[in-house]
Coordinates of C-alpha atoms in Angstrom, one line a residue:
Chain A
M19 CA 145.5 70.9 109.2
D20 CA 145.6 72.5 105.8
I21 CA 142.2 74.1 106.2
H22 CA 143.3 77.1 104.2
S23 CA 143.1 74.9 101.1
Y24 CA 139.6 73.6 102.0
T25 CA 136.6 74.1 99.7
I26 CA 133.4 75.9 101.0
K27 CA 131.7 72.6 101.7
Q28 CA 134.6 71.3 103.8
L29 CA 134.8 74.6 105.7
K30 CA 131.1 74.6 106.4
D31 CA 131.5 71.2 107.9
L32 CA 134.2 72.4 110.2
L33 CA 132.3 75.6 111.1
S34 CA 128.9 73.8 111.7
T35 CA 130.6 71.2 114.0
K36 CA 132.4 74.0 115.8
Q37 CA 135.8 72.5 115.1
V38 CA 136.8 76.0 114.2
S39 CA 135.1 79.4 114.8
P40 CA 134.5 82.0 112.1
E41 CA 136.8 84.3 114.0
E42 CA 139.6 81.7 114.1
L43 CA 139.1 80.9 110.4
Y44 CA 139.3 84.5 109.4
K45 CA 142.4 85.0 111.5
L46 CA 144.1 82.1 109.8
F47 CA 143.5 83.6 106.3
L48 CA 144.5 87.1 107.6
Q49 CA 147.8 85.7 108.8
R50 CA 148.4 84.0 105.5
I51 CA 147.7 87.2 103.6
K52 CA 150.2 89.1 105.8
K53 CA 152.8 86.5 105.1
I54 CA 152.3 85.8 101.4
N55 CA 150.7 88.9 99.9
P56 CA 153.8 91.1 100.0
S57 CA 155.5 88.9 97.4
L58 CA 152.3 88.1 95.3
N59 CA 150.6 91.5 95.5
A60 CA 147.2 89.8 95.1
F61 CA 145.4 92.1 97.6
L62 CA 145.1 95.9 97.4
T63 CA 143.0 96.3 100.5
V64 CA 142.8 93.9 103.4
I65 CA 140.1 94.1 106.1
N66 CA 141.6 93.6 109.5
K67 CA 138.4 93.8 111.6
P68 CA 135.6 91.6 110.2
N69 CA 132.0 91.8 111.2
F70 CA 130.3 88.6 111.9
D71 CA 126.5 88.8 112.0
Y72 CA 125.5 85.7 114.0
K73 CA 121.9 86.3 112.9
L74 CA 123.1 84.8 109.6
S75 CA 124.6 81.7 111.1
H76 CA 122.2 79.4 109.2
Q77 CA 122.9 81.0 105.8
S78 CA 124.7 79.0 103.1
L79 CA 128.0 80.9 103.3
F80 CA 128.2 81.9 107.0
G81 CA 131.7 82.5 108.2
I82 CA 133.4 82.0 104.8
P83 CA 136.1 84.6 104.0
F84 CA 136.0 85.8 100.4
S85 CA 137.7 88.5 98.3
M86 CA 136.4 90.7 95.4
K87 CA 138.1 92.2 92.4
D88 CA 138.6 95.9 93.2
T89 CA 136.0 96.9 90.6
Y90 CA 133.1 96.1 92.9
M91 CA 131.5 98.8 95.1
T92 CA 131.7 97.9 98.8
E93 CA 130.3 100.6 101.0
G94 CA 132.8 102.3 103.3
I95 CA 135.7 100.3 101.8
K96 CA 138.3 101.5 99.3
T97 CA 137.5 100.6 95.7
T98 CA 140.0 101.7 93.2
A99 CA 139.6 99.7 89.9
S100 CA 143.4 99.4 90.4
S101 CA 143.7 102.9 89.0
N102 CA 145.3 106.0 90.4
V103 CA 142.2 107.9 89.4
L104 CA 140.4 106.1 92.3
K105 CA 143.4 105.7 94.5
Q106 CA 141.7 107.0 97.6
H107 CA 138.1 106.4 96.5
I108 CA 135.8 104.9 99.2
S109 CA 132.6 103.3 97.9
S110 CA 129.4 105.2 98.8
Y111 CA 127.1 102.3 98.1
N112 CA 127.1 98.5 97.8
S113 CA 127.1 96.5 94.6
T114 CA 124.3 93.9 94.4
V115 CA 126.6 91.0 94.2
Y116 CA 128.4 92.1 97.4
K117 CA 125.0 92.6 99.2
K118 CA 123.9 89.1 98.2
L119 CA 127.1 87.5 99.5
L120 CA 126.9 89.4 102.8
N121 CA 123.2 88.3 103.2
A122 CA 124.4 84.7 102.7
G123 CA 126.8 85.2 105.6
A124 CA 130.0 85.4 103.8
V125 CA 132.6 87.8 105.1
L126 CA 134.8 90.1 103.0
I127 CA 138.5 89.8 103.7
G128 CA 139.8 92.1 101.0
K129 CA 139.8 93.6 97.5
T130 CA 142.0 92.1 94.9
N131 CA 144.3 93.5 92.3
C132 CA 143.5 93.7 88.6
D133 CA 144.5 95.4 85.3
A134 CA 143.2 99.0 85.8
W135 CA 139.6 99.2 84.7
G136 CA 139.8 95.6 83.5
H137 CA 142.0 96.7 80.6
G138 CA 144.4 93.8 80.3
S139 CA 145.3 90.1 80.2
S140 CA 148.1 89.9 82.8
T141 CA 147.4 92.4 85.7
E142 CA 150.6 94.2 84.6
N143 CA 148.4 97.2 83.8
S144 CA 147.5 97.7 87.5
D145 CA 148.6 101.1 88.7
F146 CA 149.7 99.4 91.9
G147 CA 152.1 96.8 90.5
P148 CA 151.4 93.4 88.9
T149 CA 150.2 90.2 90.7
K150 CA 152.7 87.3 90.5
N151 CA 151.6 83.8 89.6
P152 CA 151.5 81.7 92.8
W153 CA 152.9 78.7 90.9
N154 CA 156.0 80.7 89.8
E155 CA 156.6 84.3 90.8
N156 CA 158.5 85.1 87.6
Y157 CA 155.2 84.6 85.6
V158 CA 152.1 86.6 85.4
A159 CA 148.9 85.6 87.2
G160 CA 146.9 86.5 84.0
G161 CA 144.3 89.2 83.8
S162 CA 142.4 91.2 84.3
S163 CA 141.2 89.5 87.5
G164 CA 144.8 88.3 88.3
G165 CA 144.7 89.2 92.0
A166 CA 141.4 87.3 92.4
A167 CA 142.8 84.1 90.8
A168 CA 146.1 84.3 92.7
A169 CA 144.3 84.9 96.0
V170 CA 142.2 81.7 95.6
A171 CA 145.1 79.7 94.2
A172 CA 147.4 80.7 97.1
N173 CA 144.6 80.0 99.6
L174 CA 144.5 83.6 100.8
S175 CA 140.7 83.6 100.5
V176 CA 138.1 80.8 99.9
F177 CA 136.6 82.4 96.7
D178 CA 136.7 85.6 94.8
I179 CA 134.3 87.5 92.5
G180 CA 136.0 88.5 89.3
E181 CA 134.7 90.1 86.2
D182 CA 134.9 88.8 82.6
T183 CA 134.6 91.1 79.6
G184 CA 137.0 89.5 77.1
G185 CA 138.4 86.6 79.2
S186 CA 139.2 88.4 82.5
I187 CA 138.0 85.6 84.7
R188 CA 138.9 82.6 82.5
L189 CA 142.4 83.6 81.6
P190 CA 143.7 84.2 85.2
A191 CA 141.8 81.1 86.5
S192 CA 143.6 79.1 83.8
F193 CA 147.0 80.7 84.6
C194 CA 146.5 80.0 88.3
S195 CA 144.9 76.5 88.1
V196 CA 141.6 77.4 89.7
V197 CA 138.0 77.4 88.5
G198 CA 136.5 80.5 86.9
L199 CA 133.0 81.0 85.4
K200 CA 132.0 83.6 82.8
V201 CA 128.2 83.6 83.1
T202 CA 125.7 84.3 80.4
Y203 CA 125.4 88.1 80.0
G204 CA 122.7 89.3 82.3
L205 CA 122.6 86.3 84.7
V206 CA 124.4 88.2 87.5
S207 CA 123.6 91.8 88.3
R208 CA 126.2 94.4 87.3
Y209 CA 124.8 97.0 89.6
G210 CA 127.8 98.5 91.5
C211 CA 130.4 96.9 89.2
I212 CA 132.7 99.5 87.8
A213 CA 131.9 99.3 84.1
Y214 CA 134.4 98.5 81.4
A215 CA 132.2 97.6 78.4
S216 CA 128.5 97.5 79.4
S217 CA 127.4 95.1 76.7
L218 CA 130.2 92.6 77.4
D219 CA 130.9 92.8 81.2
T220 CA 129.9 89.8 83.3
V221 CA 130.2 89.1 87.1
G222 CA 131.4 85.7 88.1
P223 CA 133.0 83.4 90.7
I224 CA 136.6 82.2 90.9
T225 CA 136.8 79.1 93.2
K226 CA 138.8 76.1 94.1
S227 CA 136.3 73.6 92.9
V228 CA 133.3 73.3 90.5
E229 CA 130.9 72.6 93.4
D230 CA 132.0 75.8 95.1
C231 CA 131.4 77.6 91.9
A232 CA 127.8 76.3 91.7
L233 CA 127.2 77.2 95.3
I234 CA 128.3 80.8 94.8
L235 CA 126.3 81.1 91.5
E236 CA 123.1 80.0 93.4
V237 CA 123.7 83.0 95.7
I238 CA 124.5 85.7 93.1
A239 CA 122.5 84.8 90.0
G240 CA 119.1 86.2 89.2
N241 CA 117.2 89.3 88.3
D242 CA 118.0 92.6 90.0
K243 CA 115.7 95.5 89.3
L244 CA 118.7 97.9 89.8
D245 CA 120.3 96.4 86.6
A246 CA 118.1 96.9 83.6
T247 CA 120.2 94.4 81.6
S248 CA 119.6 91.7 84.2
T249 CA 117.8 88.6 83.0
Q250 CA 114.1 88.0 83.9
E251 CA 114.7 84.2 83.8
K252 CA 114.7 82.5 87.1
P253 CA 118.0 80.6 87.6
P254 CA 117.9 76.9 88.4
Q255 CA 119.4 75.3 91.5
Y256 CA 122.8 74.6 90.0
N257 CA 123.9 72.1 92.7
K258 CA 121.1 69.7 91.8
Y259 CA 122.6 68.9 88.4
L260 CA 126.3 68.5 89.3
N261 CA 126.3 64.7 89.4
N262 CA 124.3 64.0 86.3
D263 CA 125.7 61.4 84.0
I264 CA 127.4 62.8 80.9
K265 CA 127.0 59.7 78.7
G266 CA 125.8 60.8 75.3
L267 CA 126.8 64.4 75.7
T268 CA 128.0 65.9 72.4
I269 CA 131.1 68.1 72.6
G270 CA 132.1 70.4 69.7
I271 CA 135.7 71.1 68.8
P272 CA 136.0 74.3 66.7
K273 CA 138.5 73.8 64.0
E274 CA 139.4 77.5 63.9
Y275 CA 140.8 77.2 67.5
F276 CA 143.4 74.7 66.6
I277 CA 145.5 76.6 64.1
K278 CA 149.2 77.0 63.7
G279 CA 150.6 79.2 66.3
I280 CA 148.8 77.6 69.2
D281 CA 151.3 76.3 71.8
H282 CA 151.9 72.5 71.6
E283 CA 151.4 72.0 75.4
V284 CA 148.1 74.0 75.3
E285 CA 146.9 71.8 72.5
K286 CA 147.9 68.7 74.4
G287 CA 146.0 69.9 77.5
V288 CA 142.8 70.1 75.4
D289 CA 143.5 66.7 73.7
D290 CA 144.1 65.0 77.1
S291 CA 140.8 66.5 78.4
I292 CA 138.9 65.3 75.4
K293 CA 140.3 61.8 76.0
V294 CA 138.9 61.9 79.5
L295 CA 135.5 63.1 78.5
T296 CA 135.3 60.5 75.7
K297 CA 136.1 57.8 78.2
M298 CA 133.2 59.1 80.3
G299 CA 130.8 58.7 77.4
A300 CA 130.8 62.0 75.6
K301 CA 130.8 62.2 71.8
I302 CA 133.1 64.5 70.0
N303 CA 132.0 66.4 66.8
K304 CA 134.2 68.7 64.8
I305 CA 132.5 72.0 64.3
S306 CA 133.3 75.3 62.6
L307 CA 133.1 78.8 64.0
P308 CA 134.0 80.6 60.8
M309 CA 133.9 84.2 62.2
T310 CA 136.6 83.4 64.9
K311 CA 139.4 85.4 63.3
Y312 CA 137.2 88.5 63.2
S313 CA 136.4 88.3 66.9
L314 CA 139.4 90.2 68.2
P315 CA 139.1 93.2 65.9
T316 CA 135.4 93.3 66.6
Y317 CA 136.0 93.3 70.3
Y318 CA 138.7 96.0 70.1
I319 CA 136.2 98.3 68.5
L320 CA 133.2 97.6 70.7
A321 CA 135.0 97.3 74.0
T322 CA 137.1 100.4 73.5
S323 CA 134.1 102.4 72.2
E324 CA 132.1 101.4 75.3
T325 CA 134.9 102.0 77.7
S326 CA 135.6 105.5 76.2
S327 CA 132.0 106.3 77.1
N328 CA 132.0 104.6 80.5
L329 CA 135.3 106.2 81.6
A330 CA 134.1 109.7 80.6
R331 CA 132.6 110.0 84.1
Y332 CA 136.0 110.1 85.8
D333 CA 136.7 113.8 85.8
G334 CA 137.7 114.1 89.5
I335 CA 134.7 116.5 90.1
R336 CA 132.5 114.4 92.4
Y337 CA 135.0 111.9 93.6
G338 CA 138.5 110.5 92.6
N339 CA 141.4 112.2 90.9
N340 CA 141.3 114.0 87.5
R341 CA 142.0 112.4 84.1
D342 CA 145.7 113.1 84.3
Y343 CA 145.9 110.1 86.6
F344 CA 144.9 107.5 83.9
G345 CA 147.6 105.0 83.0
A346 CA 148.9 104.3 79.5
E347 CA 146.6 101.4 78.6
A348 CA 143.5 103.3 79.8
K349 CA 144.5 106.3 77.7
R350 CA 145.1 104.0 74.7
R351 CA 141.7 102.3 74.9
I352 CA 139.8 105.5 75.6
M353 CA 141.4 107.2 72.5
L354 CA 140.8 104.2 70.3
G355 CA 137.2 104.1 71.4
T356 CA 136.8 107.8 70.9
Y357 CA 138.1 107.4 67.3
T358 CA 135.8 104.5 66.5
L359 CA 132.8 106.5 67.7
S360 CA 133.7 109.8 66.2
T361 CA 132.0 111.5 63.3
G362 CA 133.1 110.1 60.0
Y363 CA 134.3 106.8 61.5
Y364 CA 131.2 105.7 63.5
D365 CA 129.8 103.7 60.6
A366 CA 133.0 102.3 59.3
Y367 CA 134.0 101.0 62.8
Y368 CA 131.4 100.9 65.5
I369 CA 128.3 100.1 63.4
K370 CA 130.3 97.6 61.3
A371 CA 131.5 95.9 64.5
T372 CA 128.0 95.5 65.8
K373 CA 127.1 93.7 62.6
V374 CA 130.1 91.4 62.7
R375 CA 129.0 90.7 66.3
T376 CA 125.7 89.4 65.0
L377 CA 127.5 86.9 62.7
I378 CA 129.8 85.8 65.6
K379 CA 126.8 85.2 67.8
K380 CA 125.2 83.3 65.0
D381 CA 128.2 81.0 64.7
F382 CA 127.6 79.8 68.3
E383 CA 123.8 79.5 67.7
E384 CA 124.4 77.3 64.6
A385 CA 127.0 75.2 66.5
F386 CA 124.7 74.6 69.4
K387 CA 122.2 73.1 67.0
K388 CA 124.7 70.3 66.5
V389 CA 126.4 70.0 69.9
D390 CA 125.6 70.4 73.6
I391 CA 128.8 72.2 74.6
I392 CA 132.0 73.3 73.0
I393 CA 135.5 72.6 74.3
A394 CA 138.4 75.0 73.7
P395 CA 141.7 76.2 75.0
V396 CA 141.6 79.4 77.1
S397 CA 144.9 80.9 76.2
P398 CA 147.0 80.3 73.1
T399 CA 150.0 80.0 75.3
P400 CA 150.9 78.8 78.8
P401 CA 151.4 81.6 81.4
F402 CA 154.1 84.0 80.2
K403 CA 156.8 85.9 82.1
L404 CA 156.3 89.3 83.7
G405 CA 157.3 91.9 81.1
E406 CA 157.3 89.5 78.2
K407 CA 154.4 91.1 76.3
N408 CA 154.7 94.6 77.6
N409 CA 156.3 96.3 74.6
D410 CA 153.6 95.5 72.0
P411 CA 150.0 96.1 73.0
L412 CA 148.7 94.1 70.0
Q413 CA 150.7 91.1 71.2
M414 CA 149.0 91.3 74.6
Y415 CA 145.6 91.7 72.9
L416 CA 146.2 88.4 71.1
S417 CA 146.1 86.5 74.4
D418 CA 142.4 86.8 74.3
I419 CA 141.7 85.2 70.9
F420 CA 139.9 82.2 72.4
T421 CA 138.0 84.0 75.2
I422 CA 136.7 87.0 73.4
P423 CA 134.2 85.3 71.0
V424 CA 132.3 84.0 74.0
N425 CA 131.8 87.5 75.3
L426 CA 130.7 88.8 72.0
A427 CA 128.1 86.1 71.8
G428 CA 127.0 86.5 75.4
V429 CA 127.2 82.8 76.1
P430 CA 128.6 81.2 79.3
S431 CA 132.0 79.5 79.6
L432 CA 133.5 77.6 82.5
A433 CA 137.3 77.5 82.8
I434 CA 138.8 74.6 84.6
P435 CA 142.4 73.3 85.2
C436 CA 143.6 70.5 82.9
G437 CA 147.2 69.9 83.9
F438 CA 150.6 71.5 83.9
T439 CA 153.3 72.2 81.4
K440 CA 156.7 70.6 81.6
Q441 CA 157.8 73.8 83.4
K442 CA 155.1 73.1 86.0
L443 CA 152.9 76.1 84.9
P444 CA 149.1 75.7 84.9
L445 CA 147.0 74.9 81.9
G446 CA 143.3 75.3 81.5
I447 CA 140.4 74.5 79.2
Q448 CA 137.0 76.2 78.8
L449 CA 133.6 74.5 78.4
I450 CA 131.3 76.9 76.4
G451 CA 127.6 76.5 76.5
K452 CA 124.3 77.9 75.1
H453 CA 122.8 81.0 76.8
F454 CA 121.8 80.2 80.4
D455 CA 123.1 76.6 80.2
E456 CA 125.5 77.1 83.2
K457 CA 123.9 74.0 84.9
R458 CA 125.2 71.8 82.1
L459 CA 128.7 73.4 82.1
L460 CA 128.9 73.0 85.9
N461 CA 127.7 69.4 85.5
V462 CA 130.4 68.5 83.0
G463 CA 133.1 70.4 84.9
Y464 CA 132.1 68.6 88.2
R465 CA 132.2 65.2 86.6
F466 CA 135.5 66.0 84.9
E467 CA 136.9 67.2 88.3
K468 CA 135.8 64.0 90.1
E469 CA 137.3 61.9 87.4
T470 CA 140.7 63.6 87.2
E471 CA 141.1 65.8 90.2
F472 CA 142.0 68.2 87.4
F473 CA 145.5 67.1 87.0
G474 CA 146.3 64.1 89.2
V475 CA 145.0 61.5 86.9
I476 CA 145.9 63.3 83.7
K477 CA 149.5 63.5 84.7
K478 CA 149.8 60.1 86.4
G479 CA 147.1 58.0 84.8
L480 CA 146.7 59.2 81.2
K481 CA 147.5 55.7 80.1
N482 CA 144.0 54.8 81.3
Y483 CA 142.6 57.1 78.6
E484 CA 144.7 56.2 75.5
Chain B
M19 CA 144.2 94.7 50.7
K20 CA 146.2 96.1 53.5
N21 CA 145.3 99.8 54.0
N22 CA 148.3 101.4 55.6
K23 CA 146.5 103.8 57.9
V24 CA 148.8 106.3 59.7
L25 CA 147.2 108.6 62.2
T26 CA 148.7 112.1 62.1
K27 CA 149.6 114.3 65.0
E28 CA 146.5 116.3 64.3
D29 CA 144.4 113.1 64.5
I30 CA 145.8 112.3 68.0
L31 CA 145.4 115.9 69.2
H32 CA 141.8 115.8 68.0
L33 CA 141.2 112.6 70.0
S34 CA 143.0 114.0 73.0
K35 CA 140.6 116.9 72.9
L36 CA 137.4 114.8 72.4
A37 CA 138.5 112.4 75.2
N38 CA 139.6 115.2 77.5
I39 CA 143.0 113.6 78.0
K40 CA 146.2 115.7 78.1
L41 CA 149.1 114.1 76.2
S42 CA 152.8 114.9 76.2
D43 CA 154.7 115.2 72.9
E44 CA 156.2 111.8 73.6
E45 CA 152.8 110.3 74.3
I46 CA 151.4 111.8 71.0
K47 CA 154.2 110.0 69.1
K48 CA 153.7 106.8 70.9
Y49 CA 149.9 106.7 70.5
Q50 CA 150.2 107.7 66.8
K51 CA 152.3 104.5 66.2
Q52 CA 150.3 102.2 68.4
L53 CA 146.8 103.3 67.4
S54 CA 147.8 103.1 63.7
E55 CA 149.0 99.5 64.1
I56 CA 145.8 98.6 65.9
L57 CA 143.6 100.2 63.3
N58 CA 145.4 98.4 60.6
Y59 CA 144.8 95.1 62.3
I60 CA 141.2 96.0 62.7
D61 CA 140.8 96.7 59.0
Q62 CA 140.5 93.0 58.3
L63 CA 136.8 93.4 59.2
N64 CA 136.4 94.9 55.7
E65 CA 136.6 91.2 54.4
V66 CA 133.3 90.5 56.0
D67 CA 130.0 90.8 54.0
I68 CA 127.7 92.7 56.4
S69 CA 125.3 94.0 53.7
Q70 CA 122.3 92.0 54.9
V71 CA 123.1 92.0 58.6
E72 CA 121.6 93.9 61.5
G73 CA 123.8 95.0 64.4
T74 CA 123.8 93.4 67.8
T75 CA 124.1 95.6 70.9
H76 CA 122.6 93.1 73.4
T77 CA 123.1 89.4 73.3
I78 CA 120.0 88.3 75.3
N79 CA 116.4 89.3 74.6
L80 CA 116.0 92.5 76.6
V81 CA 113.1 94.9 76.7
N82 CA 113.1 98.4 78.0
I83 CA 112.4 98.5 81.7
L84 CA 110.3 101.4 82.8
K85 CA 110.0 102.4 86.4
D86 CA 107.8 104.8 88.4
D87 CA 109.5 108.1 89.0
Y88 CA 109.8 108.3 92.8
V89 CA 112.6 108.6 95.3
D90 CA 113.3 105.4 97.3
S91 CA 114.8 107.0 100.4
K92 CA 116.3 103.6 101.4
R93 CA 118.7 104.1 98.5
N94 CA 120.0 107.5 99.6
I95 CA 123.7 107.8 100.0
N96 CA 123.8 108.4 103.7
D97 CA 127.5 108.7 104.1
Q98 CA 128.5 111.6 101.9
T99 CA 131.9 112.2 103.5
H100 CA 133.6 110.5 100.6
L101 CA 132.1 112.7 97.9
K102 CA 133.7 116.1 97.1
I103 CA 130.7 118.1 98.3
K104 CA 131.1 121.8 99.0
V105 CA 128.6 123.6 101.2
R106 CA 127.7 127.2 100.5
D107 CA 124.8 129.1 102.0
N108 CA 123.8 125.8 103.7
K109 CA 123.3 124.2 100.3
K110 CA 125.4 121.3 98.9
F111 CA 127.2 121.7 95.6
F112 CA 129.9 120.1 93.4
S113 CA 132.5 122.6 92.3
V114 CA 133.5 122.7 88.6
S115 CA 135.9 124.9 86.6
R116 CA 134.4 128.0 85.0
I117 CA 132.9 127.0 81.6
L118 CA 132.0 130.4 80.1

């Protein structure tokens, strides 16, 4: 039985009919991790002795093993942000998202690898080695939540909680052929999430299916009084809307995202997906997001400014090691952010960037007056080889050109698989929505998944959609 | 118009001091080059007309949340063994380098 590849729903069926016990299921995943993780390096910490609270046996996620990016506080368990600064750091309290998942009966099997502090697009900036792509170990798993995406893709855990500031859930999900959701800013509490850029960071699920994603979102979304930036809006029951018909849905294609330089296979992946959605009754509109090209420079001012402030607390005085333990990328971003906030440069950089951000956000607000959702590629290229972009930081930053505008605007985006390249490497697309419109994105993603099984039909049956 | 910004060694040393990050001579040279390139790339923001625009720091409508000032003992950190606490005269302290 390939139960290690089962979705949450399928595993709940097995558990509730007692075909497998929570202990047996956990042991199965543990054995897989011991066998497969040494070559993938998806996990930094593995929990060998789980705690099953049978008082929670009627909860929605009881007995389901999950992992979390190592930027989430988990009391009593090592939490490193993949940095040597926190190499031996043990969390002294729980993040809200972790508490909510525990209260739903889920059981943590380990903490996953990432670019240190979330700084990166490939997990090559981890101080503990990169995570390999489960589809081809010569390639990166994407970043910064690379370990999270690889763990779910390689069936080492059932779902993971990643973190998306400039694409860090969507890019690795795309590179590993799993589902990843960047929520509306403020939908999920960031309390206990090691902060990278506080006005951009979002907490979100990485799962095997869209339905699983909706299930997890129902558990973790909603106001938290411990996070002052958490929304007051009550989230809907996402599962209720999954099967809605998408006839008449209007989908925007931003012309600025299909420029010279985008990989031909990436473009084809989006085109193939558009054909499927059109066949299902959606209408396509060409739209413009004119501020697109300014998103990357805006992000690299705001995110680095905010991270220079957030990482100031790591002085080794109360916990962790001192600042000599920061890696090269962390130092680079801290110094860039220090420059953009410093006297004499604050107006020219930081203030200017906040104003350009207003215009970027406005682009999306204008677009959503004309269309319901926007479809876009996630990465300008398919997964790249380990070491390929390491020599030029700016080249690496360009991996995020399609994901970053979404974070600057604070809108949600669902990354889903849409096929493979000729070299059998994963491709993904993102469905971008209005603020708090996750239920529509999950609906469209779910219908797309049912229609195509993400790549089965696209590869074998594209002729049905010509 | 491309502004060829080049950060000097003094610029990097200044940043290193502000950010409290020690740098080797090799690192100073490396970051001079890399940060200059990034800043040049960022300079394209000068093309944008922001004269009538207000800045955005939050993307959803947030209002300041005020709370009562009281201690919720349920949220005490009970296990303090992982913090670098030093005890002197039966009181708990964090130890820092001499400042003055």
